[in-house]
Short mmCIF file of C-alpha atoms in Angstrom, two decimals:
data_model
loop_
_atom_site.label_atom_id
_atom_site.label_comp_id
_atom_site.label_asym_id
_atom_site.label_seq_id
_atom_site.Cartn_x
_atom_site.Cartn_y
_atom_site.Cartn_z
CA UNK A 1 -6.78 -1.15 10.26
CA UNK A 2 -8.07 1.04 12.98
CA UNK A 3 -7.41 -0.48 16.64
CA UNK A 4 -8.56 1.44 19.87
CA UNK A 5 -5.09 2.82 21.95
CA UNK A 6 -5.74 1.05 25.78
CA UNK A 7 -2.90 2.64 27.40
CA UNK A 8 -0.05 5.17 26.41
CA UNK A 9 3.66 4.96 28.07
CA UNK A 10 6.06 7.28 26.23
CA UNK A 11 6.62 6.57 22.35
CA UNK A 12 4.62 2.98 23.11
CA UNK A 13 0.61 2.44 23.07
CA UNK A 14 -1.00 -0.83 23.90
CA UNK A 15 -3.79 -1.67 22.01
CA UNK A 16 -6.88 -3.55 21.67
CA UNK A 17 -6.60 -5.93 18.31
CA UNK A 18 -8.76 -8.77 17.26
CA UNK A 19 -9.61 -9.65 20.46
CA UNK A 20 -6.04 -9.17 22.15
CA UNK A 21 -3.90 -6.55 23.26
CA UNK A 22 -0.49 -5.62 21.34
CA UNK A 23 2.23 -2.97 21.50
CA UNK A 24 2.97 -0.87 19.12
CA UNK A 25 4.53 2.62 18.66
CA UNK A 26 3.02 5.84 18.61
CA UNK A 27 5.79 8.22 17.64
CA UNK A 28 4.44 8.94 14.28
CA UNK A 29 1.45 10.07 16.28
CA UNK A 30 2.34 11.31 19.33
CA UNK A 31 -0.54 13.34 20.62
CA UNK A 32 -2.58 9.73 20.32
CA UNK A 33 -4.20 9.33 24.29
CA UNK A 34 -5.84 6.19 25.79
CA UNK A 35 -9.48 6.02 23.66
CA UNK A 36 -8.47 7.55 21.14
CA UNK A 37 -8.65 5.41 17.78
CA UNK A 38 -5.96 5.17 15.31
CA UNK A 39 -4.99 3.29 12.37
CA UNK A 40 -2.48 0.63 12.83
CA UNK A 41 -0.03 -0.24 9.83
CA UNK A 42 3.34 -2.66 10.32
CA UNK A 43 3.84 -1.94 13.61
CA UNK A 44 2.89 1.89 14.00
CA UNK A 45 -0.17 4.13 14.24
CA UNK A 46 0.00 6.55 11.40
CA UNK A 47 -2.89 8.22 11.78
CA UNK A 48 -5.68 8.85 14.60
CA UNK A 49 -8.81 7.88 13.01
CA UNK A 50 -12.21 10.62 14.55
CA UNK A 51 -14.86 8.70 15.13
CA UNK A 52 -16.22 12.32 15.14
CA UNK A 53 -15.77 12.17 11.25
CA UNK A 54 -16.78 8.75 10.73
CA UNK A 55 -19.99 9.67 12.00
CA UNK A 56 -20.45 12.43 9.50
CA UNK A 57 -19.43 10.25 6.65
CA UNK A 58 -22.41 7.21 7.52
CA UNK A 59 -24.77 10.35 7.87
CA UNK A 60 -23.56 11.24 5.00
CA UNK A 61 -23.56 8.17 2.90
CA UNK A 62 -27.77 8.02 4.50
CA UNK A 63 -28.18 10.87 3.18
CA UNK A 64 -27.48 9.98 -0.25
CA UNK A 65 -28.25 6.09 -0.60
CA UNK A 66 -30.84 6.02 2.58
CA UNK A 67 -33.87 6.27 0.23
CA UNK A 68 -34.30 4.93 -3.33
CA UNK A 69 -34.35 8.09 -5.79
CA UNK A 70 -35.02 8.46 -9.60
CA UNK A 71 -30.63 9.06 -9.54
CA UNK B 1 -12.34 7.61 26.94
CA UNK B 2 -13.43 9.03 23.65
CA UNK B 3 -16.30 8.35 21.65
CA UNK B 4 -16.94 4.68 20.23
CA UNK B 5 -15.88 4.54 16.31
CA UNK B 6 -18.86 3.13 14.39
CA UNK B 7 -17.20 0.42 12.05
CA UNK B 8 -20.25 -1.51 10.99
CA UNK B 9 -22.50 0.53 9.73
CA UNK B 10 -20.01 0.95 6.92
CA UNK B 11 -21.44 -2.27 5.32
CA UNK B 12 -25.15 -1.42 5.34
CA UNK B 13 -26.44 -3.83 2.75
CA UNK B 14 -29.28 -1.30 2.05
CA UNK B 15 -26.85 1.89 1.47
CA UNK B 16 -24.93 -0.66 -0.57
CA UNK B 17 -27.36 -1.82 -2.92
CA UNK B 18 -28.80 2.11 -3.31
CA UNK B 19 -25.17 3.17 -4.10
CA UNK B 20 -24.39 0.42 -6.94
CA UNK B 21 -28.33 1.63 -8.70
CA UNK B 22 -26.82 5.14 -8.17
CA UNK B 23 -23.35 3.82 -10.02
CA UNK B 24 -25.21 2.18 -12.59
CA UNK B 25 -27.08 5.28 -13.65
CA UNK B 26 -24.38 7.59 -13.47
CA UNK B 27 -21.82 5.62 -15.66
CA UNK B 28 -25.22 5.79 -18.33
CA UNK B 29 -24.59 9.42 -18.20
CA UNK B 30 -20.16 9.32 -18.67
CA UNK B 31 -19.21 9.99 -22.34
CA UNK B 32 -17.80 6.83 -24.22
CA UNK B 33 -18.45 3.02 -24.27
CA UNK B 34 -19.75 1.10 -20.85
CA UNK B 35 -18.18 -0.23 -18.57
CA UNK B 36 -15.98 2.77 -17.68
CA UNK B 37 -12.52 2.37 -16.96
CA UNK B 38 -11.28 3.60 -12.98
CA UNK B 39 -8.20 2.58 -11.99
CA UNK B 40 -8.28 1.31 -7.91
CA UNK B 41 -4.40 2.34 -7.13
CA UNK B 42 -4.23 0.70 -4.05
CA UNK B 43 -3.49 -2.92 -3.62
CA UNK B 44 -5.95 -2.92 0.06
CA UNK B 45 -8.70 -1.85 -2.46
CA UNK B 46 -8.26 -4.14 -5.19
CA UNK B 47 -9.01 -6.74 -2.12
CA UNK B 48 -11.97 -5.06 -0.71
CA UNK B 49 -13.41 -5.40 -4.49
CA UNK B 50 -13.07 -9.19 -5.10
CA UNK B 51 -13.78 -9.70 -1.49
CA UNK B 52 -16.81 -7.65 -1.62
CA UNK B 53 -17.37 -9.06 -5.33
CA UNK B 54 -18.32 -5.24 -6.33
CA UNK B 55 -15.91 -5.91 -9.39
CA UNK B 56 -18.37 -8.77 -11.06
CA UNK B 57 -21.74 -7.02 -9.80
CA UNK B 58 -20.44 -3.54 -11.16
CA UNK B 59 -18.94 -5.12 -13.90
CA UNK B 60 -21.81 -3.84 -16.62
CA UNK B 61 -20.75 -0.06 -15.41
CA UNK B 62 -17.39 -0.11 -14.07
CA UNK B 63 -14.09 -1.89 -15.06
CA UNK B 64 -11.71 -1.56 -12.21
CA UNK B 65 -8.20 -1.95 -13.26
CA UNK B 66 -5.76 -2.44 -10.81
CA UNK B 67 -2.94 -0.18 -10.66
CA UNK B 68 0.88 -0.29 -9.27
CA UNK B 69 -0.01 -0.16 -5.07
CA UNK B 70 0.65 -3.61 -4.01
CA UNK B 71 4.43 -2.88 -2.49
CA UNK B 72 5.20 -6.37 -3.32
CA UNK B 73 4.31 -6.52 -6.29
CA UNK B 74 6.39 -3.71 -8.29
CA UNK B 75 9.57 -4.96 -6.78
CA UNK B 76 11.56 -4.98 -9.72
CA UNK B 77 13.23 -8.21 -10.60
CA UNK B 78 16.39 -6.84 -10.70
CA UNK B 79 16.12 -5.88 -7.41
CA UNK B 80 15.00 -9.16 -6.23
CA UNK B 81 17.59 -11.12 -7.70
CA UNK B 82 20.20 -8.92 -5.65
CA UNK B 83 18.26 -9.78 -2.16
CA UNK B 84 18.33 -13.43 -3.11
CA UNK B 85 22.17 -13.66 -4.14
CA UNK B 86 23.08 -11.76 -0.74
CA UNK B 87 20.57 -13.44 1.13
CA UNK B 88 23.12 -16.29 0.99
CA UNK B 89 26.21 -14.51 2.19
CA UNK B 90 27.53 -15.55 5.23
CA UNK B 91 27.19 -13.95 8.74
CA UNK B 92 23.83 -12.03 7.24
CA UNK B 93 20.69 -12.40 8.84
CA UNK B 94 17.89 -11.14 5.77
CA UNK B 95 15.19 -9.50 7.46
CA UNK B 96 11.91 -8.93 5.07
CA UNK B 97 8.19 -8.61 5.64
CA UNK B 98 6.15 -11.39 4.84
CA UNK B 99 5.16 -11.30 1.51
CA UNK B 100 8.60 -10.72 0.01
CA UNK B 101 9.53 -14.49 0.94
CA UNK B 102 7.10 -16.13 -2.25
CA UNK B 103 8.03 -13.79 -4.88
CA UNK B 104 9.32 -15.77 -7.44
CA UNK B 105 12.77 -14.60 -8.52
CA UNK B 106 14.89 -15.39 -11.60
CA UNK B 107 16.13 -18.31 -9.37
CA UNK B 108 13.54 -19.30 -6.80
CA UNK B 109 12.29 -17.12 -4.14
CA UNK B 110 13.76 -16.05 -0.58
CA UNK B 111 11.45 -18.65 0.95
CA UNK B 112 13.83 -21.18 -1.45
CA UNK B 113 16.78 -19.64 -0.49
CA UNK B 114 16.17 -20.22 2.96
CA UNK B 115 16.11 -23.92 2.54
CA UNK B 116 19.30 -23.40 0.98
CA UNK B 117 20.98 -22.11 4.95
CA UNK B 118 19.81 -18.27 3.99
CA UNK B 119 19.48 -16.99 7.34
CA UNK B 120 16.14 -14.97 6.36
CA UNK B 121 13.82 -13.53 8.81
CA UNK B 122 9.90 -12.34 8.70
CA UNK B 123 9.59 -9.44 10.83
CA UNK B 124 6.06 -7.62 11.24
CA UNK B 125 7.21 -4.40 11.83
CA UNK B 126 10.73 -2.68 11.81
CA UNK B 127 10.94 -1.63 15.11
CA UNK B 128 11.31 -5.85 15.15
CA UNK B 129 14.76 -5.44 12.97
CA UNK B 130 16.27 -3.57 16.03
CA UNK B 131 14.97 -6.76 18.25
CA UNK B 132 16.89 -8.75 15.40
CA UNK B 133 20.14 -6.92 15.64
CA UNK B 134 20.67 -6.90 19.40
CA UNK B 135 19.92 -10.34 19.43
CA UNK B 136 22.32 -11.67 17.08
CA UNK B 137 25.05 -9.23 17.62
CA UNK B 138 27.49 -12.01 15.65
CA UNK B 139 25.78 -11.33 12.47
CA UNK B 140 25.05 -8.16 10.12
CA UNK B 141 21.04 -7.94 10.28
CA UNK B 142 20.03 -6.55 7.22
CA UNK B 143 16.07 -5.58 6.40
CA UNK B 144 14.83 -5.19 2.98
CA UNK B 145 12.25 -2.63 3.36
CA UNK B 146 9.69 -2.66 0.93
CA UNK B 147 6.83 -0.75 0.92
CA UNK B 148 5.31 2.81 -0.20
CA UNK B 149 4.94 6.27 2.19
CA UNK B 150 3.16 4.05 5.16
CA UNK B 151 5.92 1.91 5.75
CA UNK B 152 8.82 4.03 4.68
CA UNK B 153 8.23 6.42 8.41
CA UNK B 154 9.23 3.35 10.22
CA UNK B 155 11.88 2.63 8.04
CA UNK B 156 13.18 6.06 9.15
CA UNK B 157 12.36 5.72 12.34
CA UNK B 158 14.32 2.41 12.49
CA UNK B 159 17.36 4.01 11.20
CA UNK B 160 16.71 6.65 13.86
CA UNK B 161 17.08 4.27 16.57
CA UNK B 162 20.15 2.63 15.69
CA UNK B 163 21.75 5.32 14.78
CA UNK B 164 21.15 6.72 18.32
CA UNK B 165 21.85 3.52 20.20
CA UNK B 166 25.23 3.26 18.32
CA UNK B 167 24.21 -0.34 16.26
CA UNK B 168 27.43 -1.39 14.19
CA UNK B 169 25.37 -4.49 12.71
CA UNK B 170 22.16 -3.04 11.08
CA UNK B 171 21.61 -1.96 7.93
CA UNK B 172 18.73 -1.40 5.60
CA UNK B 173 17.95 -1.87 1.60
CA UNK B 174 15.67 0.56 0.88
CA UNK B 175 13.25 -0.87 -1.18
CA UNK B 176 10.35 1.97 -0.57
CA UNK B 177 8.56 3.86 -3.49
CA UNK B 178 6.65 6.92 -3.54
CA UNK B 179 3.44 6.61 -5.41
CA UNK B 180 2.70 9.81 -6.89
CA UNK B 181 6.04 9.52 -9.76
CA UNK B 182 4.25 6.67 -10.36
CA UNK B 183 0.89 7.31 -10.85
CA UNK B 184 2.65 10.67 -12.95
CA UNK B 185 4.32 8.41 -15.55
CA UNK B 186 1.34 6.07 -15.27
CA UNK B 187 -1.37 7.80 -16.79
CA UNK B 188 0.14 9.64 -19.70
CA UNK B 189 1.80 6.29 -20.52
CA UNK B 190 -1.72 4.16 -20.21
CA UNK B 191 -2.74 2.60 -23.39
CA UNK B 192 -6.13 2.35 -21.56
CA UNK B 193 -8.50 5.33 -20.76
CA UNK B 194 -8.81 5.73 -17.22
CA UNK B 195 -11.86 8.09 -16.21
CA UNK B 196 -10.58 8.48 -12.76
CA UNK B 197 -8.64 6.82 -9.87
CA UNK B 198 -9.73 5.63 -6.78
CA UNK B 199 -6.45 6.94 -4.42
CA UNK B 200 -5.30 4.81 -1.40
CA UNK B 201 -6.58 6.10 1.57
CA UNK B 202 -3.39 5.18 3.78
CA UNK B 203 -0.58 6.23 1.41
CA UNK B 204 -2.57 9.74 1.88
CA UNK B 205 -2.70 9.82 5.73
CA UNK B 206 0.70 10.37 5.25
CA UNK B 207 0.87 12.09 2.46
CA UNK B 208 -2.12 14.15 2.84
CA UNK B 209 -4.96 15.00 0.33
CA UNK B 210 -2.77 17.96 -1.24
CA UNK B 211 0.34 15.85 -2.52
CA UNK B 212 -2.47 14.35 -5.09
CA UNK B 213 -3.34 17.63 -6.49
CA UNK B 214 -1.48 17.16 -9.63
CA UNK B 215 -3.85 14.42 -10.93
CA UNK B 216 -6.39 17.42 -11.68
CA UNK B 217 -4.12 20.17 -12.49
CA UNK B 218 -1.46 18.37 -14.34
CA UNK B 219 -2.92 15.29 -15.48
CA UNK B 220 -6.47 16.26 -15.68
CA UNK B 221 -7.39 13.04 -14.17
CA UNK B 222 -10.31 12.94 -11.39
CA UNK B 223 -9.61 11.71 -8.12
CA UNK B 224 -11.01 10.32 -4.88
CA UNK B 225 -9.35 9.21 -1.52
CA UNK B 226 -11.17 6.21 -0.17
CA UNK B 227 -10.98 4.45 3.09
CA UNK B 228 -11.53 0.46 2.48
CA UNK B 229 -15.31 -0.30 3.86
CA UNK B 230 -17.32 -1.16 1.30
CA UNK B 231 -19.25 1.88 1.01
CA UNK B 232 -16.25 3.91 1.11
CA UNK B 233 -15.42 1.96 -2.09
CA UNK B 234 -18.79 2.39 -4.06
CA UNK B 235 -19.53 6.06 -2.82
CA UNK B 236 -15.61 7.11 -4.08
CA UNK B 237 -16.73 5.38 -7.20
CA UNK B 238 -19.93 7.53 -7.93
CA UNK B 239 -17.68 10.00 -6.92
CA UNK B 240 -15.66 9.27 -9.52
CA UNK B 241 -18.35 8.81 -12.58
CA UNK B 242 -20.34 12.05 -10.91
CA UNK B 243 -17.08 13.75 -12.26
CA UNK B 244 -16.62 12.28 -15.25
CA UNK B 245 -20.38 12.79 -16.34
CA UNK B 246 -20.14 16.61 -15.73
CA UNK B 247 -16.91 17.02 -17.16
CA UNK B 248 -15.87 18.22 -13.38
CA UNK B 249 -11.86 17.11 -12.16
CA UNK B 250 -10.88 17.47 -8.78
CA UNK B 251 -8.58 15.84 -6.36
CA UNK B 252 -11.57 14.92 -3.52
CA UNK B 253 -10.89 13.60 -0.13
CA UNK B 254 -14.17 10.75 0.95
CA UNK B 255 -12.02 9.32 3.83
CA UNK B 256 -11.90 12.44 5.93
CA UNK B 257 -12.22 10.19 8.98
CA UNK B 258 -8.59 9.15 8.72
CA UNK B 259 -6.68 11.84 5.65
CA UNK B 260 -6.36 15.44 6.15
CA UNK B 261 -5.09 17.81 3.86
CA UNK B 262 -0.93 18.15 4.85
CA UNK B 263 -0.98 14.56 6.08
CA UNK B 264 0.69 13.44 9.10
CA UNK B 265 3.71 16.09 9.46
CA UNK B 266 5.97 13.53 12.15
CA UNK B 267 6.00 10.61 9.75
CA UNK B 268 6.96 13.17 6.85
CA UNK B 269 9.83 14.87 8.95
CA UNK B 270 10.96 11.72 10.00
CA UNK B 271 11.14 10.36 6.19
CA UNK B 272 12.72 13.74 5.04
CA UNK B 273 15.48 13.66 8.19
CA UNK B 274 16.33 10.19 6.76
CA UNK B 275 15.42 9.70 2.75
CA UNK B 276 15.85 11.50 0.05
CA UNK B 277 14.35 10.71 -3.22
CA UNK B 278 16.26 8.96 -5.51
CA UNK B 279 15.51 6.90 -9.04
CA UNK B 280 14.01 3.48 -8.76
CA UNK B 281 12.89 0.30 -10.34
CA UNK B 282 9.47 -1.02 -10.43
CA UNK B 283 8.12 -4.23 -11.98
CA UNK B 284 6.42 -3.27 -15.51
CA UNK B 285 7.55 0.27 -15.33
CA UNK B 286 11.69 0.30 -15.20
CA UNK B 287 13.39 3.15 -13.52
CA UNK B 288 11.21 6.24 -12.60
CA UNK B 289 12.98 9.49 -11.58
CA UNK B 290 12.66 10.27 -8.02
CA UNK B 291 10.88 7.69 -7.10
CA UNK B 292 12.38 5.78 -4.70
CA UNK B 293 13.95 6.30 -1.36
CA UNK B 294 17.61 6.60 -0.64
CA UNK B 295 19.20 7.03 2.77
CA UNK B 296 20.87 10.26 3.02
CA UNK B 297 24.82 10.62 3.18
CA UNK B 298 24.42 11.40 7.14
CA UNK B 299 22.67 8.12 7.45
CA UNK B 300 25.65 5.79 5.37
CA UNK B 301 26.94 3.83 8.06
CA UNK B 302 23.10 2.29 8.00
CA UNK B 303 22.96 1.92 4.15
CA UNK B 304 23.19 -1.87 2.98
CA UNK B 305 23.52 -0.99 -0.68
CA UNK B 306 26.92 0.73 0.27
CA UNK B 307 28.22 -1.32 3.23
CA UNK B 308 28.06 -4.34 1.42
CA UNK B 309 28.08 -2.54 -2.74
CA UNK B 310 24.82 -4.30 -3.76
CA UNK B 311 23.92 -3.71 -6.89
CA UNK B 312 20.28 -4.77 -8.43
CA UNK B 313 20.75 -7.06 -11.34
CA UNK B 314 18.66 -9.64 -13.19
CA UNK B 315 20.35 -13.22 -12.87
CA UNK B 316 21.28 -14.64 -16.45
CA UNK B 317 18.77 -17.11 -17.99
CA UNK B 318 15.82 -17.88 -16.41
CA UNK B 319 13.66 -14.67 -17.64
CA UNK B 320 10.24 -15.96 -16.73
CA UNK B 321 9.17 -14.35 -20.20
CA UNK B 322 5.79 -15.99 -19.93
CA UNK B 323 4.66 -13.88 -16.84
CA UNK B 324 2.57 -10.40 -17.40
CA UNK B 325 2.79 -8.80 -14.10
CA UNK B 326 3.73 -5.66 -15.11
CA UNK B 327 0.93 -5.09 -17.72
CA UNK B 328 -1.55 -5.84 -15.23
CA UNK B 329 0.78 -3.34 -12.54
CA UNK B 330 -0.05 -0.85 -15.52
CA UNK B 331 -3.48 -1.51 -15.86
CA UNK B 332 -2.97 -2.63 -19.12
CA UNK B 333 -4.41 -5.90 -18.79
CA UNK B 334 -6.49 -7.85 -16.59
CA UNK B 335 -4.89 -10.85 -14.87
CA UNK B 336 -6.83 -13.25 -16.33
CA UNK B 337 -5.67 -11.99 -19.63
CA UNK B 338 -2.27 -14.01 -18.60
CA UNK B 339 -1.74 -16.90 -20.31
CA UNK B 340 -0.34 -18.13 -17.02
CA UNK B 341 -2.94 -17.10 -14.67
CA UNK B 342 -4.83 -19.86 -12.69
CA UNK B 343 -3.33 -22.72 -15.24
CA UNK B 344 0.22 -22.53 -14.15
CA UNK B 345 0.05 -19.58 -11.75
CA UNK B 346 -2.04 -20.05 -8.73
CA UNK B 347 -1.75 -18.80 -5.14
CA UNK B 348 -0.07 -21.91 -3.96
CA UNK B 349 2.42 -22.41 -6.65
CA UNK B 350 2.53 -18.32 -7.64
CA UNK B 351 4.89 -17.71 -10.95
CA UNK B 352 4.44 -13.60 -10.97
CA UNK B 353 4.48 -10.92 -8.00
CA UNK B 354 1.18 -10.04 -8.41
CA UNK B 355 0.06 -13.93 -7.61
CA UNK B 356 1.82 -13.86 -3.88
CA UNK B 357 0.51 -11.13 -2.26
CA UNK B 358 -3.25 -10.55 -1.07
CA UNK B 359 -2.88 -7.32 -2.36
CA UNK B 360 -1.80 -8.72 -5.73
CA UNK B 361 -3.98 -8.12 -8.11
CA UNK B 362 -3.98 -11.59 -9.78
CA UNK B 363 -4.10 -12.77 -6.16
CA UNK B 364 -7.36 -11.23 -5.46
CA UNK B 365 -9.07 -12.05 -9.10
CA UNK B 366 -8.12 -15.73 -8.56
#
């Protein structure tokens, strides 16, 4: 799931999660900074998620399915 | 701080309900009988369909058949049968992530076992295992680490750490798979036709786009990465029948916001420093070359399978014959083509793998 990094200390990154905080590690991805997102999987980020991207894939996905066409 | 991530815009109802018209027309236009067949690999997917209920509302155009990604769940027997005879050894803590504990073995489960004096432990990640080992420094902690190439990096990285702090009483079973032997013997072997598969989107964050290639050039099978918002799910499925309509194969990445071509290199190096592919066995499928991961030579003295020469092995008798999880891990069936599903296989009282897990694809039709 992607979780938003709070605070980075060496190979550890606390995070926000379903309301909370939690600690996880971020030596699989360890150029991940404080708001930066990432996605979280048993225990570990293992993979920075860009909003950047996401943004381009909803403008995307309004591009195609925004307006009723004849397909 | 960076820039907000936009999460729920991902379930516009509107984009949603344009997308399955789209998918409707465009599986009018693929070759062959309606619905057509994709294959969702991933076990997070096959959730996000029953959860979403895309799989009944689609069901006119598309029949998604759930394939082998639900780690759980292609555990072979054989190897489960060996975790719960040594789960009862003495001085052994078992350490296993959650959904191991339910899965019915040929005698009981681990969750069974346990009521039996096992000394088994749920941990939710493996850095947790290290916790585990320093604080029962009495006992050999053992984890059985299941799971495919997101959980196998902190596996490694696990092994990594104990083998730098000096730990004399951890050891791991490696239990991990790789999914693309699988998916390799998969289709060629499929009694079904599969027009395309829908790829998990966090086996290839690791991975990376490129290690799916072969689908199209080997396989000539179209493919799409797909994060797990709904309208990840139905665009990577028009995707899919956009494809399949013109004729058109290609390996295509839709969850750009997350997968990148080479994947993520540290979690690879760390796997490579450690693992080393070896044969394994998955439920419904038997041994497949190379796919499996075994810890190198270097790394022995954290093996389990050689410390303590385990050796996966059905127990005698109690074949649960009856049970068709690994024609449903094959996409060969549908679960509730089981005679056992929902009558004397439900979530509570589960009978197959594929019942236990929330990624289970009998799980997530029930």
């Amino acid at each position: 799931m992607p979780v938003r990094v709070l605070v980075v200390e060496g190979d550890r990154a606390t995070i926000e999660i379903a309301g909370g905080t939690r600690v996880v590690s971020k030596k699989l991805v360890p150029e991940i900074k404080a708001g930066d997102y990432g996605l979280l999987h048993a225990g570990f980020i293992i993979q920075k998620v860009s909003p950047e991207q996401a943004r381009e894939t909803l403008a995307l996905y309004e591009e195609i399915y925004g307006q009723s066409t004849s397909g | 701080m960076g820039s907000p991530l936009p999460v729920n815009s991902f379930s516009n109802r509107l984009l949603a309900a344009e997308a399955i018209r789209r998918i409707r027309l465009l599986a009018q236009r693929v070759p062959g009988a309606a619905p057509v067949p994709v294959m969702e690999v991933c076990g997070t997917h096959t959730h996000v369909l029953a959860k979403s209920g895309f799989r009944e509302l689609l069901s006119d155009a598309v029949e998604y058949r759930s394939g082998p990604g639900c780690p759980v769940c292609v555990t072979d027997p054989a190897d489960l049968d060996m975790l719960l005879r040594f789960s009862l050894q003495e001085k052994v803590v078992l350490a296993v992530y959650g959904d191991l504990l339910r899965v019915p073995g040929t005698e009981g489960s681990l969750l069974e076992q346990k009521a039996r004096g096992a000394q088994v432990s749920l941990v939710y990640s493996a850095l947790d295992v290290l916790t585990l080992a320093r604080q029962n420094a009495k006992y050999q902690v053992v984890f059985a680490a299941t799971g495919f190439e997101t959980t196998a990096p902190g596996t490694a990285l696990l092994i990594l750490e104990a083998a730098s702090a000096g730990l004399k009483n951890l050891s791991v079973i490696s239990l991990h798979k790789l999914m693309p032997p699988a998916l390799k013997l998969l289709l060629p072997a499929g009694r079904c036709r599969i027009e395309g598969l829908i790829l998990p989107g966090h086996v290839s964050a690791v991975t990376g786009r490129r290690a799916f290639d072969f689908l199209a050039s080997e396989l000539g099978c179209p493919a799409v990465v797909a994060g797990f918002e709904p309208l990840d799910v139905l665009h990577a499925t028009a995707l899919l029948l956009e494809m399949a309509a013109a004729g058109r194969c290609a390996v295509l990445n839709a969850y750009t916001r997350v997968v990148g071509e080479k994947g993520n290199i540290a979690a690879l190096e760390a796997m490579a420093e450690v693992f080393a592919p070896e044969a394994a066995l998955w439920r419904g499928f038997g041994e497949i070359e190379g796919s499996g991961l075994g810890i190198k030579p270097r790394y022995a003295a954290f093996d389990a399978r050689k410390r303590f020469g385990l050796v996966p092995s059905r127990a005698p008798g109690g074949c649960r014959e009856a049970c068709r999880c690994g024609e449903v891990l094959r996409g060969a069936i549908r679960p509730p083509e089981c005679d056992l599903f929902g009558v004397t296989c439900t979530p509570e009282r589960p009978q197959g793998a594929c019942m236990v897990s929330s990624e289970g694809a009998c799980a997530s039709y029930f």
